[in-house]
Amino acid sequence: MVETLLFYVFAAAIVFTAVMMVLSPNIFHSAIYLALCLFGVAAIFAMLGSFFLAGLQVLIYIGAVVVLTIFVISLTRQVSGESDAQMGNILPAFLTAGLSTTLIILAVLKTDWNTMAGESVAALEKTNNVTLLGNQLISSFVLPFEVISVLLLAALIGAVVIVSKDAGENK
Amino acid sequence: MNLKLLSDELMLTGIITAVLLLDFIIKDKKQIIAYTFLALIAGLTLFIGLHRQQGVVLNGSFIYDGISWFSKLIIMLGAVLATVMSLETIKVKPKYTGAYYALMGTSALGMMFLVSSKELVTLYVALELATISLIVLSAMHKHDDLSLEAGMKYLLLGALSSGILLYGLSLVYASAKTTYLDRIMAVVSSGAAGPAFILGIILVLLGVGFKLSMVPMHVWTPDVYQGAPTPVAAYISVASKAAGFIFAIRLFQYTFLKLDYVWVPILMVLAVLTMMIGNLVAISQKNLKRLLAYSTISQAGYILVGFVGASVIGISSVLFYLFAYTLTNILAFTVLAVVAKNTGSDELADYSGLARREPFLAVSLMLALLSLAGIPPLAGFVGKFYLFYAAMEKGYVWLVIIAALNSTLSLYYYLLVLRQMYIYDSAVEMPKMKIPVSLRILIIVCIIAILAVGIMPGWFIDTTTEIAQNMFTYTK
């Protein structure tokens, strides 16, 4: 009962902060709302028993992504009272978002999740999440795990190439 | 775990590492890196061609079957031809030469994993590796605003489509509770696919559509092709599209085959829209690179016509067309790259009188465009004929009629280019163009290949048919 109540509280918080992130006139506030929204997602992960995922969510998304975003905002522009919002397409945006959300919710509600084949979550709960994840990453999923390392290398090279300053460019 | 099956990918990883190390060692004469890279990937292409394997590793998450063999060949062929094109035409600072070719390698690596994996996580990660490398390659001409714009648009729209794809994949995973395509297929066959699963499939379709430049996910194509360095645009248009289609084949013609009542109607409508929008917008283009971009959009539409066709013939025709299309598009883009190197422009108006000034280039571009339009005896004709035949087999006569009408429509703007080259003359006298030897060889090789595939398609069609059958029989 408490769990259900908590779930709805967090879900409502996620929706509210997500909407506020889009609507907020100040891009700096948007970043803060994004952090709160991601925190709500982490809370839901924790409630589902995935403490490791919740921790990762906080560390990576809030600790790295949002903080980096805030850095970028404060380095590239002055935080001012001016509005950054672009409200020109607000109606089509709301319509698209509303329609797709309704569609997704309808599809998920209409699906009978119990008849689906496969392992149930209950069976997984008995084992240690982190151990399981670690084992999977270097056994069944070793291939994507290794491909990601090449992906990071490519992204790193790309970032260096694009942002590096050429000699003679800084005149 | 049989590592031998991964030998192609491992070797390519080795090549990428070698390029990066060479970049570190060689201080000047950076062209050496380019030639080394070219020699190594040409060798690898030859190795893949001669050394076909069969087998699965990691519980069926990675497969080496006919289809991955053939598509790896197309991807590597695209990479080799694009590298030859790059040697003389890219305007990248020498200190980024190593990075350019390394990224070319990583994108090919991503596509190679993409065509071989049968597991959702691997597929997605491989797709991202290919896309991120291509984004950087598009923005490689940093001094050019259009190139940066191309990179930016590719990045933003790529991220959006990745999001859609990922959401779709997560719904599929949530319903099937497995990420392995074979097991998802078992769930589909048991008839337990609920509405969430169907919605997932539709989202996946849209996400994959980005790679195929299928309407409505096509908006990035013209801007990226126009802004990206010409060899990169050529590479995106052939290799990335081929990898995308193989991804689509593995998902739709294999995993979701039993649900074809869901995706076939959607794809048919999208195929018609893709052809129409591609062709109609192409007519008004004044820039040849944009024109070719819209032409590739319409080509994606034709391929989709074959894609929804009868399963084995459909896959076979898609594979065959991708091969013919790779040769043709590379030829067209090479001519563009040569002209742009000499005149610094891709505008249609600057092609006036090309036939008189540079008959060799004009004839080459003519052959490429006629092949794209589907005129016999060029490769494009057989390819298109085969695609339409695949759709006819399944009884989609109306779709074939629309496709044939569109094909006629496309002839109009290809002929516009020919008119510009052959009938109009330039007002100012231009100096003689310099055609680098490597590009001259590339053009001649492509022309010979297009004619060979167009005149004697039998062997290629036998190969693709065998490969398509192989996908259904070889599952283990």
XYZ file of C-alpha atoms in Angstrom:
647
model
C 0.000 0.000 0.000
C 2.728 2.393 1.010
C 4.714 1.269 -1.994
C 1.869 2.013 -4.380
C 1.375 5.397 -2.793
C 5.091 6.176 -3.052
C 5.121 5.054 -6.666
C 2.374 7.484 -7.581
C 4.078 10.282 -5.691
C 7.316 9.735 -7.596
C 5.540 9.225 -10.911
C 3.662 12.487 -10.443
C 6.917 14.218 -9.545
C 8.569 12.865 -12.717
C 5.742 14.065 -14.943
C 5.616 17.463 -13.251
C 9.355 18.090 -13.474
C 9.498 16.839 -17.056
C 6.761 19.220 -18.132
C 8.376 22.052 -16.187
C 11.697 21.300 -17.862
C 10.156 21.904 -21.252
C 8.092 24.917 -20.236
C 10.565 26.704 -18.004
C 11.606 30.025 -19.585
C 15.136 29.829 -18.223
C 17.417 27.129 -19.608
C 19.275 26.947 -16.304
C 16.067 26.097 -14.486
C 15.349 23.494 -17.141
C 18.604 21.753 -16.288
C 17.663 21.703 -12.605
C 14.226 20.283 -13.395
C 15.930 17.640 -15.540
C 18.064 16.627 -12.569
C 14.967 16.349 -10.369
C 13.173 14.336 -13.015
C 16.071 11.900 -13.290
C 16.169 11.664 -9.523
C 12.534 10.576 -9.561
C 13.419 7.826 -12.052
C 16.222 6.706 -9.737
C 13.727 6.525 -6.873
C 11.462 4.273 -8.912
C 14.403 2.023 -9.749
C 15.183 1.781 -6.037
C 11.567 0.903 -5.230
C 11.726 -1.938 -7.759
C 14.715 -3.365 -5.932
C 17.344 -2.306 -8.455
C 19.528 -0.337 -6.092
C 22.460 -0.652 -8.422
C 20.554 0.881 -11.319
C 19.294 3.624 -9.025
C 22.864 4.368 -8.022
C 24.016 4.426 -11.633
C 21.158 6.706 -12.559
C 22.200 9.198 -9.900
C 25.917 8.913 -10.656
C 25.796 9.032 -14.430
C 22.739 11.058 -15.293
C 22.624 13.508 -12.432
C 26.298 13.431 -11.494
C 27.709 13.567 -14.992
C 25.172 14.512 -17.641
C 23.227 17.218 -15.842
C 26.286 18.686 -14.145
C 28.030 18.819 -17.515
C 24.979 20.484 -19.020
C 25.010 23.105 -16.293
C 28.723 23.685 -16.887
C 28.131 24.138 -20.591
C 25.288 26.562 -19.971
C 27.272 28.679 -17.562
C 30.383 28.678 -19.763
C 28.689 29.532 -23.031
C 26.209 32.182 -21.996
C 25.429 34.573 -19.250
C 22.603 33.482 -17.039
C 20.161 36.289 -17.332
C 16.558 36.962 -16.618
C 15.724 36.763 -20.292
C 13.499 34.002 -21.530
C 15.073 31.241 -23.604
C 11.766 29.582 -24.266
C 10.677 29.068 -27.820
C 6.948 28.784 -27.601
C 6.232 29.039 -31.317
C 5.407 25.393 -31.805
C 3.842 24.737 -28.447
C 0.470 23.560 -29.737
C 1.718 20.967 -32.274
C 4.274 19.831 -29.716
C 1.603 19.307 -27.082
C -0.665 17.535 -29.544
C 2.091 15.159 -30.691
C 3.257 14.452 -27.164
C -0.288 14.011 -25.890
C -1.318 11.699 -28.707
C 1.744 9.499 -28.485
C 1.468 9.307 -24.697
C -2.176 8.285 -24.940
C -1.293 5.682 -27.550
C 1.488 4.214 -25.433
C -0.630 4.151 -22.275
C -3.513 2.510 -24.126
C -1.223 -0.114 -25.661
C 0.390 -0.928 -22.344
C -2.948 -1.139 -20.509
C -4.498 -3.360 -23.178
C -1.625 -5.805 -23.065
C -2.104 -8.877 -20.929
C 1.355 -9.011 -19.391
C 0.777 -12.309 -17.586
C 0.429 -14.487 -20.653
C 3.797 -13.466 -21.986
C 6.429 -16.161 -21.989
C 9.797 -15.670 -20.364
C 11.332 -15.375 -16.975
C 9.416 -13.509 -14.337
C 10.925 -10.783 -12.264
C 10.321 -12.744 -9.078
C 12.797 -15.417 -10.120
C 15.470 -12.822 -10.641
C 14.938 -11.123 -7.309
C 16.474 -14.000 -5.382
C 19.898 -13.523 -6.948
C 22.136 -10.600 -6.319
C 21.468 -7.939 -8.915
C 24.985 -6.603 -9.256
C 26.629 -10.006 -9.460
C 24.137 -11.069 -12.079
C 24.708 -7.916 -14.104
C 28.471 -8.267 -13.906
C 28.353 -11.903 -14.951
C 26.045 -11.162 -17.848
C 28.240 -8.321 -19.069
C 31.262 -10.535 -19.478
C 29.490 -13.677 -20.626
C 26.328 -13.327 -22.703
C 26.773 -9.653 -23.448
C 30.514 -9.559 -23.893
C 30.157 -8.533 -27.515
C 28.188 -5.313 -26.999
C 30.369 -4.649 -23.967
C 33.459 -4.678 -26.175
C 31.777 -2.782 -28.998
C 30.962 -0.024 -26.503
C 34.667 0.404 -25.833
C 35.252 1.052 -29.544
C 32.242 3.360 -29.495
C 33.774 5.392 -26.670
C 37.066 5.552 -28.556
C 35.321 6.772 -31.703
C 33.354 9.353 -29.733
C 36.534 10.540 -28.019
C 38.423 10.925 -31.303
C 35.437 12.664 -32.811
C 35.121 15.110 -29.934
C 38.829 15.932 -30.089
C 38.747 16.444 -33.844
C 35.713 18.689 -33.774
C 36.565 20.934 -30.830
C 40.352 21.167 -31.181
C 41.645 24.523 -32.281
C 43.733 24.601 -35.438
C 46.948 26.579 -35.591
C 46.306 29.948 -37.160
C 42.614 29.759 -36.435
C 42.769 31.924 -33.331
C 43.599 35.179 -34.972
C 33.206 -19.651 -28.175
C 34.442 -19.838 -31.714
C 36.492 -16.688 -32.192
C 37.191 -17.569 -35.811
C 33.723 -16.373 -36.725
C 34.663 -12.928 -35.460
C 37.870 -12.808 -37.477
C 36.671 -10.102 -39.905
C 35.644 -7.784 -37.094
C 38.797 -8.466 -35.099
C 40.965 -7.722 -38.123
C 39.145 -4.478 -38.778
C 39.668 -3.500 -35.133
C 43.344 -4.247 -35.669
C 43.396 -2.030 -38.753
C 41.796 0.832 -36.820
C 44.404 0.462 -34.076
C 47.173 0.382 -36.682
C 45.888 3.595 -38.260
C 45.786 5.341 -34.890
C 49.309 4.175 -34.052
C 50.619 5.244 -37.465
C 49.028 8.629 -36.928
C 51.028 8.855 -33.734
C 54.329 7.793 -35.333
C 54.229 9.572 -38.686
C 54.728 13.287 -38.195
C 54.514 14.511 -41.768
C 53.534 12.851 -45.044
C 50.206 11.888 -43.495
C 49.063 10.537 -46.877
C 50.986 7.363 -45.983
C 48.291 6.613 -43.419
C 45.598 6.893 -46.056
C 47.363 4.531 -48.426
C 48.089 2.048 -45.632
C 44.463 2.117 -44.548
C 43.342 1.604 -48.130
C 45.697 -1.333 -48.655
C 44.624 -2.967 -45.391
C 40.880 -2.666 -45.904
C 41.196 -3.733 -49.541
C 43.006 -6.825 -48.281
C 40.314 -7.402 -45.673
C 37.588 -7.096 -48.329
C 39.356 -9.709 -50.419
C 39.696 -11.924 -47.343
C 35.979 -11.640 -46.538
C 35.086 -12.334 -50.145
C 37.134 -15.508 -50.340
C 36.589 -16.729 -46.824
C 32.907 -17.216 -46.192
C 32.048 -18.848 -42.879
C 29.005 -20.259 -41.230
C 28.148 -20.431 -37.565
C 26.848 -18.788 -34.408
C 28.491 -17.781 -31.164
C 27.275 -16.541 -27.766
C 23.926 -18.362 -27.659
C 23.015 -17.116 -31.096
C 23.606 -13.434 -30.447
C 26.232 -13.251 -33.190
C 25.785 -15.077 -36.454
C 27.928 -15.484 -39.526
C 25.597 -16.548 -42.287
C 25.252 -15.776 -45.966
C 23.461 -12.517 -45.440
C 26.102 -11.157 -43.086
C 28.826 -12.289 -45.496
C 27.246 -10.514 -48.447
C 26.426 -7.338 -46.555
C 29.904 -7.201 -45.026
C 31.206 -7.313 -48.577
C 28.942 -4.420 -49.598
C 29.972 -2.398 -46.542
C 33.691 -3.022 -47.082
C 33.324 -2.325 -50.797
C 31.684 0.981 -49.900
C 34.478 1.745 -47.435
C 37.218 0.905 -49.957
C 35.648 2.950 -52.748
C 34.959 5.877 -50.403
C 38.567 5.730 -49.194
C 39.878 5.853 -52.765
C 37.603 8.825 -53.333
C 38.886 10.474 -50.155
C 42.568 10.233 -51.091
C 42.522 13.249 -53.369
C 39.318 15.078 -52.610
C 38.876 15.647 -48.893
C 39.954 18.958 -47.444
C 40.844 17.765 -43.976
C 43.897 19.197 -42.229
C 46.846 16.742 -42.306
C 46.795 16.322 -38.548
C 43.259 14.911 -38.732
C 44.005 12.465 -41.542
C 44.532 9.604 -39.116
C 41.312 10.381 -37.271
C 39.381 10.554 -40.547
C 40.402 7.082 -41.667
C 40.118 5.632 -38.162
C 36.535 6.871 -37.975
C 35.874 5.444 -41.416
C 37.080 2.147 -39.954
C 34.994 2.365 -36.771
C 31.831 3.116 -38.706
C 32.495 0.108 -40.948
C 33.102 -1.944 -37.806
C 29.785 -0.833 -36.344
C 27.975 -1.759 -39.539
C 29.718 -5.130 -39.671
C 28.536 -5.912 -36.147
C 25.105 -4.619 -37.063
C 24.670 -7.050 -39.950
C 25.913 -10.025 -37.929
C 24.179 -9.678 -34.612
C 20.942 -11.354 -33.706
C 20.453 -9.794 -30.328
C 18.892 -6.428 -29.552
C 21.592 -4.965 -27.295
C 24.359 -5.802 -29.756
C 22.295 -4.464 -32.638
C 21.678 -1.185 -30.888
C 25.267 -0.669 -29.741
C 26.570 -1.501 -33.225
C 24.107 0.922 -34.776
C 25.280 3.684 -32.450
C 28.937 2.978 -33.240
C 28.228 3.314 -36.953
C 26.114 6.445 -36.529
C 28.410 8.334 -34.166
C 31.419 7.743 -36.422
C 29.434 8.981 -39.424
C 28.287 12.086 -37.537
C 31.899 13.077 -36.899
C 32.888 12.278 -40.481
C 30.091 14.539 -41.754
C 31.379 17.436 -39.693
C 35.005 16.811 -40.685
C 35.278 19.873 -42.960
C 35.330 22.135 -39.928
C 36.105 25.280 -41.888
C 32.876 24.817 -43.813
C 29.670 25.905 -42.101
C 27.591 23.525 -44.193
C 29.658 20.599 -42.978
C 29.171 21.583 -39.340
C 25.467 22.020 -40.004
C 25.403 18.550 -41.534
C 27.063 17.085 -38.453
C 24.706 18.922 -36.123
C 21.562 17.871 -37.977
C 22.757 14.301 -38.236
C 23.472 14.304 -34.508
C 20.144 15.767 -33.387
C 17.911 13.801 -35.732
C 20.009 10.682 -35.179
C 19.516 11.046 -31.431
C 15.778 11.480 -31.894
C 15.489 8.403 -34.068
C 17.708 6.439 -31.683
C 15.317 7.388 -28.910
C 12.329 6.169 -30.907
C 14.124 2.956 -31.834
C 15.199 2.327 -28.267
C 11.698 2.880 -26.940
C 10.393 0.432 -29.490
C 13.054 -2.110 -28.612
C 12.287 -1.729 -24.909
C 8.596 -2.442 -25.535
C 9.559 -5.503 -27.575
C 11.861 -6.630 -24.781
C 9.259 -6.009 -22.103
C 6.761 -8.131 -24.014
C 9.057 -10.952 -25.106
C 11.282 -10.822 -21.986
C 14.314 -11.662 -24.059
C 16.646 -9.751 -26.342
C 17.561 -12.657 -28.601
C 15.910 -12.470 -31.995
C 15.394 -16.234 -32.222
C 13.570 -16.318 -28.892
C 11.545 -13.220 -29.786
C 10.543 -15.047 -32.945
C 9.361 -17.970 -30.822
C 7.213 -15.584 -28.763
C 5.799 -14.089 -31.961
C 5.046 -17.555 -33.325
C 3.231 -18.561 -30.148
C 0.792 -15.759 -30.889
C 1.336 -13.978 -27.602
C 2.046 -10.578 -29.110
C -0.021 -7.960 -27.344
C -0.709 -4.328 -28.260
C 2.480 -3.152 -26.534
C 4.492 -5.491 -28.739
C 2.785 -4.172 -31.863
C 3.444 -0.591 -30.813
C 7.064 -1.549 -30.197
C 7.338 -2.926 -33.717
C 5.944 0.273 -35.214
C 8.378 2.417 -33.230
C 11.265 0.157 -34.280
C 10.143 0.549 -37.877
C 10.315 4.330 -37.580
C 13.683 4.200 -35.826
C 15.191 1.981 -38.508
C 13.636 4.246 -41.118
C 16.146 6.924 -40.191
C 19.011 4.802 -41.484
C 17.090 3.995 -44.634
C 16.149 7.680 -45.130
C 12.561 6.534 -45.343
C 9.763 9.101 -45.144
C 8.958 10.478 -42.521
C 12.493 10.032 -41.134
C 14.222 11.390 -44.245
C 14.580 15.085 -43.432
C 18.264 14.844 -42.511
C 19.345 13.352 -45.835
C 19.664 16.380 -48.161
C 21.386 18.603 -45.612
C 23.834 15.928 -44.537
C 24.675 14.915 -48.102
C 25.169 18.503 -49.130
C 27.335 19.496 -46.190
C 29.350 16.351 -45.584
C 32.573 15.747 -47.530
C 31.542 14.056 -50.797
C 33.215 10.697 -50.040
C 31.432 10.622 -46.674
C 28.108 11.385 -48.329
C 28.741 8.555 -50.782
C 29.685 6.243 -47.943
C 26.573 7.139 -45.927
C 24.388 6.659 -48.965
C 25.652 3.155 -49.703
C 27.136 1.424 -46.663
C 24.953 2.951 -43.971
C 21.832 2.337 -46.013
C 22.862 -1.246 -46.731
C 23.470 -1.897 -43.030
C 20.106 -0.346 -42.209
C 18.329 -2.605 -44.670
C 20.042 -5.699 -43.286
C 18.952 -4.600 -39.797
C 15.411 -4.256 -41.130
C 15.584 -7.666 -42.827
C 16.757 -9.363 -39.639
C 13.985 -7.756 -37.627
C 11.046 -7.725 -40.001
C 11.614 -10.418 -42.604
C 12.842 -12.799 -39.924
C 11.868 -12.027 -36.332
C 8.510 -10.339 -36.906
C 7.687 -12.297 -40.056
C 4.543 -13.777 -38.489
C 3.289 -10.284 -37.741
C 3.533 -9.143 -41.334
C -0.090 -8.007 -41.226
C 1.156 -5.216 -38.959
C 4.228 -3.946 -40.745
C 3.575 -4.748 -44.405
C 0.687 -2.259 -44.833
C 2.659 0.459 -43.015
C 5.742 -0.191 -45.110
C 3.720 -0.190 -48.329
C 2.274 3.244 -47.564
C 5.687 4.528 -46.493
C 7.295 3.073 -49.629
C 4.849 4.991 -51.821
C 5.401 8.200 -49.837
C 9.172 7.744 -49.901
C 9.228 7.330 -53.669
C 6.842 10.212 -54.305
C 8.441 12.737 -51.970
C 11.956 11.782 -53.053
C 11.177 12.136 -56.730
C 8.950 15.198 -56.597
C 11.294 17.250 -54.451
C 14.320 16.141 -56.489
C 12.920 17.818 -59.599
C 13.305 21.313 -58.198
C 16.841 20.862 -56.844
C 19.563 23.154 -58.128
C 22.412 21.516 -56.250
C 23.568 18.172 -57.582
C 24.400 16.754 -54.165
C 20.920 17.582 -52.904
C 19.463 16.134 -56.069
C 21.334 12.900 -55.474
C 20.169 12.970 -51.837
C 16.513 13.081 -52.885
C 17.281 10.466 -55.483
C 18.623 8.154 -52.771
C 15.429 8.755 -50.785
C 13.373 7.595 -53.751
C 15.761 4.653 -54.232
C 15.003 3.632 -50.641
C 11.349 3.635 -51.648
C 12.018 1.218 -54.521
C 13.975 -1.054 -52.209
C 11.035 -1.051 -49.786
C 8.808 -2.225 -52.637
C 10.988 -5.317 -52.977
C 11.280 -5.564 -49.180
C 7.556 -6.157 -48.692
C 7.599 -8.721 -51.502
C 7.697 -12.487 -51.205
C 10.151 -13.430 -48.489
C 13.066 -15.211 -50.197
C 12.826 -13.376 -53.521
C 12.245 -10.118 -51.646
C 15.398 -10.434 -49.560
C 17.355 -11.607 -52.563
C 16.198 -8.640 -54.634
C 17.007 -6.182 -51.845
C 20.527 -7.611 -51.533
C 21.065 -7.519 -55.270
C 19.802 -3.969 -55.553
C 21.990 -2.816 -52.663
C 25.000 -4.194 -54.511
C 24.110 -2.574 -57.836
C 23.184 0.643 -56.076
C 26.515 0.764 -54.217
C 28.476 0.722 -57.479
C 26.171 3.238 -59.155
C 26.019 5.742 -56.336
C 29.758 5.637 -55.746
C 30.266 6.354 -59.448
C 27.919 9.349 -59.357
C 29.482 10.773 -56.220
C 32.999 10.278 -57.581
C 32.208 12.423 -60.622
C 30.736 15.021 -58.292
C 33.859 14.938 -56.146
C 36.129 15.424 -59.166
C 34.095 18.332 -60.485
C 33.851 19.912 -57.031
C 37.612 19.588 -56.599
C 38.167 21.523 -59.821
C 35.371 24.065 -59.780
C 34.628 24.152 -56.055
C 30.924 23.842 -56.674
C 28.146 21.255 -56.766
C 25.606 23.573 -58.388
C 23.807 22.204 -61.398
C 24.502 25.416 -63.339
C 28.251 24.761 -63.170
C 27.804 21.500 -65.051
C 26.914 23.339 -68.254
C 28.953 22.147 -71.173
C 30.670 19.434 -69.182
C 30.246 17.070 -72.121
C 32.355 19.285 -74.330
C 34.980 20.143 -71.726
C 35.253 16.781 -70.001
C 33.592 14.064 -72.074
C 34.940 11.334 -69.798
C 33.291 12.770 -66.682
C 30.070 13.555 -68.505
C 29.745 10.028 -69.866
C 30.487 8.555 -66.445
C 27.860 10.694 -64.737
C 25.408 9.886 -67.515
C 25.913 6.148 -67.010
C 25.481 6.507 -63.242
C 22.278 8.524 -63.561
C 20.821 6.228 -66.210
C 21.600 3.264 -63.986
C 19.840 4.995 -61.082
C 16.878 5.638 -63.368
C 16.850 1.962 -64.337
C 17.766 1.971 -68.022
C 19.020 -1.299 -69.525
C 21.668 -2.691 -69.844
C 22.952 -1.070 -66.642
C 22.961 -2.658 -63.190
C 20.171 -0.415 -61.923
C 17.733 -1.816 -64.483
C 18.144 -5.442 -63.428
C 18.027 -4.416 -59.771
C 14.799 -2.480 -60.124
C 13.231 -5.148 -62.308
C 14.040 -7.757 -59.674
C 12.614 -5.610 -56.850
C 9.357 -5.091 -58.722
C 9.234 -8.781 -59.591
C 9.479 -9.632 -55.886
C 6.487 -7.407 -55.152
C 4.563 -8.891 -58.120
C 5.138 -12.399 -56.745
C 3.125 -11.420 -53.710
C 0.435 -9.822 -55.841
C 1.045 -6.165 -55.030
C 0.315 -5.029 -58.589
C -0.792 -1.539 -57.588
C 2.423 -0.991 -55.667
C 4.495 -2.035 -58.668
C 2.512 0.267 -60.938
C 3.127 3.229 -58.617
C 6.817 2.292 -58.409
C 7.108 2.067 -62.193
C 5.403 5.445 -62.619
C 7.788 6.912 -60.076
C 10.681 5.418 -61.932
C 9.570 7.272 -65.045
C 9.176 10.431 -63.032
C 12.737 10.092 -61.766
C 14.011 9.894 -65.338
C 12.882 13.492 -65.736
C 15.315 15.009 -63.272
C 18.133 12.708 -64.261
C 17.620 13.932 -67.821
C 17.651 17.526 -66.565
C 21.230 16.931 -65.446
C 22.107 15.367 -68.791
C 20.577 18.345 -70.608
C 22.697 20.684 -68.530
C 25.841 18.733 -69.394
C 25.169 17.998 -73.052
C 23.016 20.758 -74.476
C 23.821 23.887 -72.511
C 27.225 25.430 -72.767
C 29.099 27.386 -70.162
C 29.372 31.106 -70.660
C 32.909 31.359 -69.382
C 35.786 29.232 -70.582
C 37.037 26.961 -67.819
C 40.549 25.573 -67.543
C 40.991 21.870 -68.207
C 40.024 19.775 -65.190
C 42.574 17.679 -63.398
C 41.373 14.149 -62.776
C 43.645 12.321 -60.308
C 44.742 8.881 -61.492
C 43.200 7.114 -58.489
C 39.798 8.611 -59.242
C 40.104 7.849 -62.924
C 40.738 4.202 -62.072
C 37.850 4.240 -59.588
C 35.465 5.609 -62.212
C 36.539 3.048 -64.815
C 36.241 0.161 -62.345
C 32.741 1.256 -61.327
C 31.613 1.594 -64.953
C 32.914 -1.867 -65.832
C 31.226 -3.326 -62.742
C 27.905 -1.644 -63.503
C 27.945 -2.946 -67.049
C 29.039 -6.411 -65.943
C 26.307 -6.688 -63.300
C 23.765 -5.258 -65.727
C 24.611 -7.552 -68.624
C 25.370 -10.746 -66.729
C 23.330 -10.608 -63.506
C 22.829 -14.389 -63.356
C 25.687 -15.239 -61.061
C 24.874 -12.410 -58.646
C 21.198 -13.310 -58.519
C 22.047 -16.953 -57.855
C 24.292 -15.859 -55.004
C 21.740 -13.553 -53.403
C 18.984 -16.153 -53.757
C 21.113 -18.784 -52.088
C 21.929 -16.324 -49.302
C 18.295 -15.413 -48.767
C 17.303 -19.066 -48.500
C 20.232 -19.643 -46.199
C 18.840 -17.146 -43.676
C 15.711 -19.207 -43.147
C 17.328 -22.630 -43.186
C 20.356 -21.805 -41.093
C 19.203 -20.846 -37.615
C 20.653 -23.325 -35.157
